[in-house]
XYZ file of C-alpha atoms in Angstrom:
563
model
C -34.355 30.382 -72.519
C -32.818 26.990 -71.317
C -29.820 26.272 -69.641
C -27.805 22.895 -68.746
C -25.223 23.158 -66.265
C -24.372 19.575 -65.952
C -25.754 16.519 -67.697
C -29.004 15.686 -66.493
C -29.692 19.014 -64.962
C -31.263 21.627 -66.926
C -33.899 24.262 -66.659
C -36.529 26.655 -68.543
C -36.805 30.128 -68.010
C -40.134 31.647 -69.409
C -40.425 35.061 -69.771
C -42.849 35.657 -72.691
C -45.704 32.953 -71.839
C -49.290 34.325 -72.499
C -51.331 30.979 -71.400
C -53.058 28.515 -73.535
C -56.338 30.258 -74.092
C -58.451 33.182 -74.270
C -59.703 32.669 -70.432
C -56.482 31.164 -69.107
C -53.969 33.472 -67.084
C -50.516 33.768 -67.995
C -48.503 31.713 -65.947
C -46.200 33.546 -62.880
C -42.799 34.138 -64.535
C -39.670 36.791 -64.300
C -40.237 39.832 -66.570
C -37.587 39.412 -69.580
C -35.533 42.704 -68.264
C -34.835 41.029 -64.820
C -33.877 37.663 -66.393
C -31.549 39.326 -68.770
C -30.072 41.331 -66.315
C -29.368 38.290 -64.237
C -27.948 36.390 -66.904
C -25.924 39.513 -68.533
C -23.058 38.801 -66.185
C -22.795 34.977 -66.987
C -23.380 35.322 -70.855
C -20.367 38.077 -71.229
C -18.186 36.619 -68.556
C -15.077 35.801 -70.325
C -13.956 33.093 -67.809
C -17.378 31.250 -68.334
C -17.694 29.196 -71.653
C -21.456 28.938 -73.210
C -22.228 26.013 -75.403
C -25.022 26.209 -78.015
C -26.196 24.331 -80.848
C -26.549 26.235 -84.300
C -25.797 29.511 -81.615
C -25.792 32.058 -84.574
C -29.735 32.318 -84.088
C -29.135 32.611 -80.038
C -26.230 35.401 -80.652
C -28.896 37.294 -82.638
C -31.552 37.107 -80.129
C -29.336 38.336 -77.481
C -27.763 41.017 -79.508
C -31.078 42.444 -79.890
C -31.457 42.719 -76.245
C -27.771 44.363 -75.820
C -25.791 41.320 -74.726
C -22.722 39.865 -76.795
C -22.249 36.437 -75.495
C -18.683 35.306 -75.414
C -16.770 33.069 -75.227
C -18.788 30.322 -76.741
C -18.514 26.831 -78.357
C -21.111 25.737 -81.076
C -21.918 21.679 -81.292
C -23.401 22.239 -84.660
C -19.993 23.538 -86.187
C -17.834 20.967 -83.959
C -19.785 18.183 -85.864
C -19.376 20.079 -89.058
C -15.959 20.267 -88.536
C -15.392 16.641 -87.623
C -17.959 14.880 -90.023
C -18.973 16.827 -92.723
C -20.490 14.785 -95.677
C -21.384 11.750 -93.048
C -24.678 12.979 -91.907
C -26.590 16.116 -91.083
C -25.664 18.262 -88.154
C -29.195 19.270 -86.852
C -29.605 18.507 -83.166
C -32.137 15.735 -83.603
C -29.756 13.773 -85.998
C -26.808 14.328 -83.454
C -28.506 13.321 -80.575
C -29.626 10.235 -82.118
C -26.569 9.247 -83.479
C -24.180 10.146 -80.515
C -26.342 9.800 -77.575
C -29.056 6.885 -78.756
C -32.057 9.022 -77.711
C -34.586 10.567 -79.893
C -35.497 14.126 -78.574
C -39.060 15.556 -78.005
C -40.212 16.956 -81.550
C -41.189 20.550 -82.017
C -44.368 19.439 -83.588
C -45.163 17.104 -80.848
C -45.445 20.067 -78.559
C -46.700 22.693 -80.877
C -48.833 20.626 -82.952
C -48.830 20.742 -86.771
C -50.609 22.404 -89.698
C -53.922 24.356 -88.671
C -53.878 23.195 -84.979
C -50.232 24.388 -84.431
C -50.016 26.940 -81.844
C -47.112 29.233 -80.697
C -44.458 28.150 -78.296
C -45.860 31.149 -76.017
C -49.148 29.368 -75.484
C -47.837 25.927 -74.647
C -48.358 24.353 -71.316
C -45.619 25.318 -68.816
C -44.844 21.885 -67.908
C -44.600 20.477 -71.663
C -42.402 23.510 -72.487
C -39.915 22.923 -69.648
C -39.408 19.413 -70.993
C -38.943 20.572 -74.451
C -36.586 23.480 -73.844
C -34.707 22.029 -71.177
C -34.125 18.445 -73.064
C -32.543 20.774 -75.807
C -30.062 22.386 -73.578
C -29.324 19.199 -71.627
C -28.692 17.337 -75.310
C -26.366 20.299 -76.419
C -24.060 19.792 -73.213
C -24.019 16.136 -73.826
C -23.044 16.479 -77.353
C -20.251 18.699 -76.710
C -19.082 16.520 -74.046
C -18.637 13.836 -76.720
C -17.572 16.052 -79.730
C -15.231 18.387 -78.235
C -12.493 15.656 -77.400
C -12.529 14.577 -80.722
C -11.663 17.913 -82.498
C -7.872 17.415 -81.289
C -7.542 13.534 -81.745
C -8.798 13.940 -85.188
C -6.997 17.253 -86.387
C -10.026 19.166 -86.659
C -9.099 21.868 -84.395
C -7.526 23.917 -86.994
C -10.406 24.501 -89.078
C -13.002 24.841 -86.232
C -10.763 27.346 -84.426
C -9.310 29.505 -87.107
C -12.380 29.344 -89.614
C -15.738 28.217 -88.538
C -16.083 29.348 -84.764
C -14.823 32.888 -85.556
C -17.546 33.417 -88.158
C -20.598 32.907 -86.226
C -20.831 36.510 -84.298
C -20.059 38.118 -87.845
C -22.616 36.080 -89.714
C -25.274 36.995 -87.199
C -24.551 40.624 -87.638
C -24.720 40.156 -91.415
C -28.179 38.794 -90.828
C -29.300 41.485 -88.445
C -28.164 44.214 -90.957
C -30.186 42.800 -94.112
C -29.954 44.663 -97.331
C -32.460 47.268 -98.809
C -34.472 46.137 -101.754
C -36.363 48.461 -104.017
C -40.190 47.112 -103.777
C -41.118 49.059 -106.934
C -38.468 47.820 -108.847
C -39.247 44.250 -108.167
C -42.864 44.677 -108.839
C -42.033 46.176 -112.198
C -39.851 43.255 -113.259
C -42.438 40.762 -111.785
C -45.004 42.348 -114.217
C -42.499 42.270 -116.969
C -41.291 38.748 -116.480
C -45.218 37.815 -116.513
C -45.650 39.343 -119.812
C -42.680 37.783 -121.404
C -43.754 34.362 -120.104
C -47.275 34.636 -121.691
C -45.451 35.541 -125.035
C -43.179 32.545 -124.707
C -46.162 30.414 -123.755
C -47.683 31.413 -127.238
C -44.530 31.030 -129.431
C -43.845 27.560 -127.632
C -47.820 26.345 -128.134
C -47.481 27.438 -131.810
C -44.313 25.728 -132.518
C -45.763 22.376 -130.725
C -48.790 22.607 -132.574
C -51.207 23.230 -129.629
C -51.603 23.894 -125.986
C -50.056 22.101 -123.051
C -48.852 22.686 -119.667
C -45.023 23.907 -120.192
C -44.352 23.313 -116.501
C -45.396 19.661 -116.374
C -42.285 17.586 -117.582
C -44.628 14.491 -118.753
C -46.659 16.660 -120.922
C -43.612 18.345 -122.056
C -41.874 15.137 -122.565
C -44.672 13.836 -124.559
C -45.022 17.045 -127.062
C -41.346 17.045 -127.880
C -40.870 13.227 -128.373
C -44.165 11.943 -129.352
C -46.208 14.962 -130.758
C -43.685 16.586 -132.642
C -41.144 13.299 -133.178
C -37.953 14.506 -131.967
C -34.883 12.131 -131.934
C -33.253 11.066 -128.630
C -35.825 11.043 -126.015
C -35.110 8.772 -123.212
C -37.658 7.737 -120.441
C -36.630 7.468 -116.636
C -38.181 4.646 -114.225
C -41.307 6.324 -114.064
C -41.995 6.097 -117.794
C -41.635 9.693 -118.115
C -39.470 11.425 -120.929
C -36.517 13.214 -119.340
C -36.629 17.333 -120.041
C -34.014 18.444 -117.684
C -31.822 21.185 -118.844
C -28.863 18.641 -120.375
C -31.832 17.213 -122.408
C -33.372 20.640 -123.888
C -29.583 21.891 -124.558
C -28.901 18.462 -126.699
C -32.230 19.152 -128.597
C -31.121 22.711 -129.229
C -27.674 21.604 -130.368
C -28.630 18.729 -132.219
C -30.961 20.130 -134.396
C -31.119 23.588 -133.495
C -34.746 23.212 -132.804
C -36.411 26.629 -131.432
C -38.854 25.004 -128.855
C -35.699 23.796 -126.666
C -34.520 27.320 -126.077
C -37.630 29.051 -125.632
C -38.733 26.335 -122.991
C -35.329 26.939 -121.406
C -35.979 30.810 -121.411
C -39.369 30.102 -120.191
C -38.360 28.205 -117.171
C -35.752 30.719 -116.185
C -38.423 33.464 -116.458
C -40.957 31.704 -114.229
C -38.091 30.472 -111.786
C -36.774 33.964 -111.159
C -40.342 35.690 -110.916
C -41.212 32.988 -108.284
C -37.971 32.936 -106.539
C -37.016 36.432 -106.628
C -39.173 39.128 -107.896
C -42.382 38.072 -106.329
C -40.725 36.265 -103.168
C -38.245 39.041 -102.344
C -41.122 41.568 -101.896
C -42.566 39.408 -99.514
C -39.396 38.663 -97.655
C -39.150 42.364 -96.954
C -39.318 42.880 -93.157
C -41.780 45.508 -92.205
C -39.972 46.516 -89.198
C -36.503 47.367 -91.205
C -37.555 47.622 -94.822
C -34.619 45.056 -95.276
C -34.355 41.516 -96.587
C -32.774 39.237 -94.084
C -31.191 36.274 -95.471
C -30.228 33.392 -93.478
C -27.078 31.678 -93.499
C -26.670 28.155 -93.003
C -22.915 27.563 -91.427
C -23.192 23.557 -91.783
C -25.296 22.997 -94.757
C -22.749 22.800 -97.844
C -20.544 19.714 -97.402
C -17.223 21.759 -98.788
C -17.734 24.612 -96.190
C -19.395 27.382 -98.133
C -22.171 29.433 -96.651
C -25.780 28.448 -98.088
C -28.078 31.404 -97.974
C -31.798 30.347 -97.221
C -35.242 32.397 -96.761
C -34.460 33.980 -99.279
C -31.587 32.366 -101.326
C -29.623 35.194 -102.654
C -26.737 33.087 -103.881
C -28.619 31.747 -107.020
C -29.229 35.018 -108.941
C -27.699 34.582 -112.440
C -24.324 36.196 -112.601
C -23.578 36.723 -116.110
C -27.134 37.552 -117.488
C -29.124 40.887 -118.084
C -32.008 39.393 -116.233
C -29.630 38.490 -113.453
C -28.207 42.170 -113.275
C -31.616 43.688 -113.279
C -32.623 41.735 -110.330
C -29.357 42.887 -108.521
C -30.478 46.581 -109.585
C -33.340 46.160 -107.151
C -30.860 45.563 -104.183
C -30.218 49.395 -103.196
C -28.055 51.481 -100.589
C -30.188 53.557 -98.123
C -30.201 57.246 -99.431
C -26.789 58.915 -98.934
C -24.955 55.351 -98.784
C -23.394 53.118 -101.787
C -22.914 49.432 -102.091
C -19.396 48.150 -102.581
C -18.828 44.868 -104.019
C -15.519 43.170 -103.630
C -15.004 39.926 -105.403
C -12.018 37.391 -105.508
C -11.021 36.780 -109.016
C -10.614 33.369 -110.259
C -9.900 32.227 -106.840
C -10.476 28.528 -107.335
C -8.377 28.743 -110.302
C -5.818 30.366 -108.220
C -5.745 27.779 -105.407
C -5.999 25.025 -108.108
C -2.372 26.395 -109.331
C -1.165 26.270 -105.776
C -2.415 22.904 -104.761
C -1.638 21.139 -107.798
C 1.919 23.187 -108.016
C 1.522 23.920 -111.673
C 4.496 26.482 -112.220
C 3.327 27.875 -115.718
C 0.006 29.005 -114.026
C 1.434 30.263 -110.689
C 3.663 32.524 -112.838
C 0.921 33.683 -114.940
C -1.057 34.905 -111.916
C 1.867 36.599 -110.609
C 2.123 38.536 -113.820
C -1.449 39.179 -113.833
C -1.803 37.688 -117.327
C -5.572 36.267 -118.348
C -5.189 32.981 -117.736
C -7.881 31.856 -120.019
C -6.056 33.359 -123.061
C -2.667 31.246 -121.594
C -4.886 28.139 -121.505
C -6.120 28.910 -125.059
C -2.574 29.443 -126.251
C -1.187 26.156 -124.727
C -4.135 24.210 -125.953
C -5.212 25.375 -129.392
C -1.906 27.602 -130.584
C -3.925 30.709 -130.667
C -6.141 33.099 -128.769
C -9.321 34.706 -130.305
C -12.862 34.547 -129.149
C -13.782 31.064 -129.508
C -10.519 29.414 -128.179
C -10.529 31.458 -125.249
C -14.185 30.821 -124.449
C -13.249 27.018 -125.015
C -10.319 27.184 -122.778
C -12.119 28.980 -119.919
C -14.923 26.210 -120.155
C -11.990 23.606 -119.942
C -10.041 25.474 -116.968
C -13.149 25.316 -114.674
C -14.754 21.748 -115.844
C -11.272 20.256 -115.222
C -11.422 21.318 -111.478
C -15.109 19.653 -111.314
C -13.769 16.274 -112.594
C -15.796 16.568 -115.692
C -15.482 13.470 -117.990
C -15.054 13.439 -121.973
C -18.738 13.094 -122.306
C -19.673 15.740 -120.022
C -16.916 18.278 -121.930
C -18.364 17.167 -125.179
C -21.515 18.153 -124.087
C -20.601 21.484 -122.857
C -18.234 22.444 -125.940
C -20.653 20.790 -128.769
C -17.647 18.718 -129.862
C -17.155 14.868 -130.384
C -16.358 12.425 -127.345
C -13.003 11.739 -129.087
C -12.295 15.726 -129.433
C -13.070 16.126 -125.913
C -10.923 13.329 -124.913
C -7.990 14.837 -127.157
C -8.647 18.389 -125.046
C -8.569 16.910 -121.950
C -5.306 14.899 -122.899
C -3.781 18.114 -124.231
C -4.411 19.886 -121.096
C -3.033 17.346 -119.084
C 0.103 17.316 -121.136
C 0.538 21.006 -121.087
C -0.275 21.382 -117.129
C 0.915 17.899 -115.560
C 0.695 19.078 -111.922
C -3.197 19.236 -112.487
C -3.455 15.535 -113.654
C -1.089 14.574 -110.729
C -3.297 16.457 -108.412
C -6.394 14.458 -109.615
C -4.796 11.159 -109.191
C -3.302 11.787 -105.930
C -6.643 13.273 -104.407
C -8.758 10.495 -105.711
C -6.061 7.848 -104.397
C -6.241 9.480 -100.942
C -9.877 9.770 -100.862
C -10.344 6.135 -101.637
C -7.783 5.058 -98.918
C -9.193 7.465 -96.397
C -12.636 8.483 -97.329
C -12.288 12.000 -97.091
C -10.244 14.731 -98.587
C -8.991 18.031 -96.970
C -8.623 21.463 -97.436
C -5.368 23.575 -96.992
C -6.878 24.519 -93.630
C -7.501 20.861 -92.752
C -11.342 20.700 -93.468
C -12.358 17.224 -93.823
C -15.230 16.694 -96.435
C -15.887 12.550 -96.567
C -17.250 10.564 -99.155
C -18.671 7.465 -98.056
C -19.690 6.276 -101.420
C -16.334 6.835 -103.247
C -15.625 3.040 -103.323
C -19.407 2.240 -104.219
C -19.953 -0.671 -106.548
C -22.612 1.345 -108.246
C -20.822 3.532 -111.189
C -22.979 6.455 -110.956
C -22.683 6.847 -106.830
C -18.984 6.376 -107.292
C -18.210 8.582 -110.137
C -20.330 11.353 -108.689
C -18.104 11.239 -105.424
C -14.820 11.100 -107.331
C -15.985 14.216 -109.366
C -17.087 16.055 -105.743
C -13.479 14.589 -104.361
C -11.736 16.285 -106.704
C -13.210 19.377 -106.629
C -13.668 19.605 -102.715
C -10.239 20.548 -101.609
C -10.153 23.399 -104.106
C -13.896 24.957 -103.260
C -13.800 24.077 -99.732
C -10.273 26.224 -99.305
C -11.826 29.045 -101.007
C -14.747 28.919 -98.523
C -12.146 28.897 -95.832
C -10.150 31.919 -97.336
C -13.347 33.995 -97.490
C -14.850 33.047 -94.046
C -11.506 34.118 -92.510
C -11.606 37.358 -94.623
C -14.987 37.915 -92.851
C -14.177 37.273 -89.526
C -11.257 39.661 -89.742
C -13.087 42.282 -91.521
C -14.885 44.101 -88.843
C -11.839 44.377 -86.683
C -9.853 45.763 -89.519
C -12.521 48.461 -90.569
C -12.918 49.434 -87.227
C -8.892 50.002 -86.836
C -8.928 52.161 -89.837
C -11.717 54.198 -88.197
C -14.330 52.669 -90.685
C -16.481 50.956 -87.855
C -19.782 52.264 -89.689
C -18.976 50.247 -92.882
C -21.451 47.582 -92.754
C -20.752 43.974 -94.352
C -24.217 43.094 -95.768
C -23.925 40.172 -98.007
C -21.790 36.953 -98.869
C -22.460 35.270 -102.222
C -19.792 32.716 -103.098
C -16.698 34.423 -103.729
C -18.099 37.914 -103.362
C -18.809 40.506 -100.188
C -20.914 43.408 -100.374
C -20.751 46.478 -97.964
C -22.656 49.326 -97.377
C -20.972 52.768 -96.725
C -20.919 56.330 -97.190
C -19.238 58.026 -100.297
C -16.494 59.546 -99.038
C -15.460 56.139 -97.271
C -15.002 54.236 -100.256
C -11.427 54.913 -101.209
C -10.388 54.410 -97.650
C -12.529 51.275 -97.054
C -11.618 49.855 -100.435
C -7.916 49.698 -99.546
C -8.814 47.819 -95.973
C -11.555 45.303 -97.847
C -8.732 44.558 -100.844
C -5.876 44.101 -98.161
C -7.963 41.971 -95.653
C -9.238 39.416 -98.386
C -5.996 39.461 -100.250
C -4.224 38.328 -96.922
C -6.862 36.208 -95.565
C -5.086 33.001 -95.854
C -2.021 34.212 -94.039
C -0.516 33.106 -91.650
C -2.107 29.766 -91.350
C -1.365 28.944 -95.251
C 0.966 30.536 -97.538
C -0.113 30.803 -101.016
C 2.083 30.759 -103.883
C -0.210 32.673 -106.012
C -1.426 36.268 -105.201
C -5.282 36.665 -104.307
C -6.784 39.476 -106.341
C -9.886 41.145 -105.806
C -12.335 43.068 -107.873
C -14.060 46.112 -106.169
C -16.883 48.090 -107.626
C -19.400 50.544 -106.040
C -22.763 52.224 -107.100
C -26.158 52.726 -105.752
C -27.420 49.308 -106.111
C -25.526 46.109 -106.261
C -26.012 45.723 -109.995
C -24.177 49.038 -110.542
C -21.398 47.892 -108.156
C -20.729 44.974 -110.556
């Protein structure tokens, strides 16, 4: 542990050093229990502010040892509230940016590669220099960044959204979720067999074997050996074979190789990323998978799941459902999934002030059917599907070319649909225009809670950079507000459950607009009411929405069954 009490005055407290070699003795140091007992009063004292950088990790470590650190500030989250989109928020980056100092790198202390050693074997003097510097830098960063919160109107989002979430996410990470290793193993074997079959079919269509995973070989096969039209080479001279290119090939001539390559890619990715990797991620001590949530990674404010990433499992495919089936409740328990329904469309209806959409949500109408009726004059499977694509695409600032590609229509037809959409819902068009004007003038946009997302390239002379920033700026206030709302729901959830006598209901996962809980079967009815109410009212009283937030709840023995 390292502490700083004032700038330039810091210390390192070794409690687990074992020495730097087989024949060396461990340095003289305090027993862990003694050090924690001495520090507990300070760390839990409500009158003493504790400051950390990415404090979530520290909270997890202290909670393992029975200490709840409070109150606290987190310099990483202060920086994120101030400067999201401008730079990274790790300590080294912030130190160089705000202090003009390049701190000691971890690899410079421990080494790298085969020569790397663990921190408990580092020379005590060197360990002190590294660890004490971290504490000193954290204090200096706080002294520079904290005063900016009030000056730059970022206090609200930091205090009401980001800071309260730190211990909640720490507890979610500690809880983890159980996965069925045998089911994952079965899926891996099945995916491997399907992949081999697809490889054979692709090679047969292509007229010979090649490495499907090699973009160069695939491009040469598609556009030279097979002579497919429309191939485009990048600066490296390699044909593009990305998703959009393969989807174009499939749409243009209905050529079977494109869809088979896409299917092959999905299977190999799911196998390596999930069914194989999840087995390796099971913690031997808990038997559960413990993802790590990045609190300052996605510039719109969304949490980012890593090691392993549980947020990219396909939602609407059968394969994705089967992977979710491998996430299971402990014996005698159930999983409960609570998902915001169409929250970004609801927020758009509020922010753009679209009465027709607001009224439809208030009535509980099918918003995609309403859009289909408005745009196409009738509602059937095809028009509703198109309306759904348009509803979401518009919020992401899609171009006529992008929409044409998604719907398989001409550019002119796509533009006509966009024009019709804006004619029926003029508030959306006004929102887009006003948001872009504001972003160009100020360099950032804000959520309803005041979260700023900066776009330094929105006035770039490079068209691709400028248009990319424009699309992101249109969506950021909506997606960012959605992220703020679910964060507020998460922060309030433990207290709401405890007040209802449901303190042992555990929140296990957050995946975009969804929360996953583990609970006893006889708790489902009461917990569902508490969870639904907490999520539906999460924006209040800071923000009053003109649309209701609807939450879909399901339960089952597995995550898949709960959907």
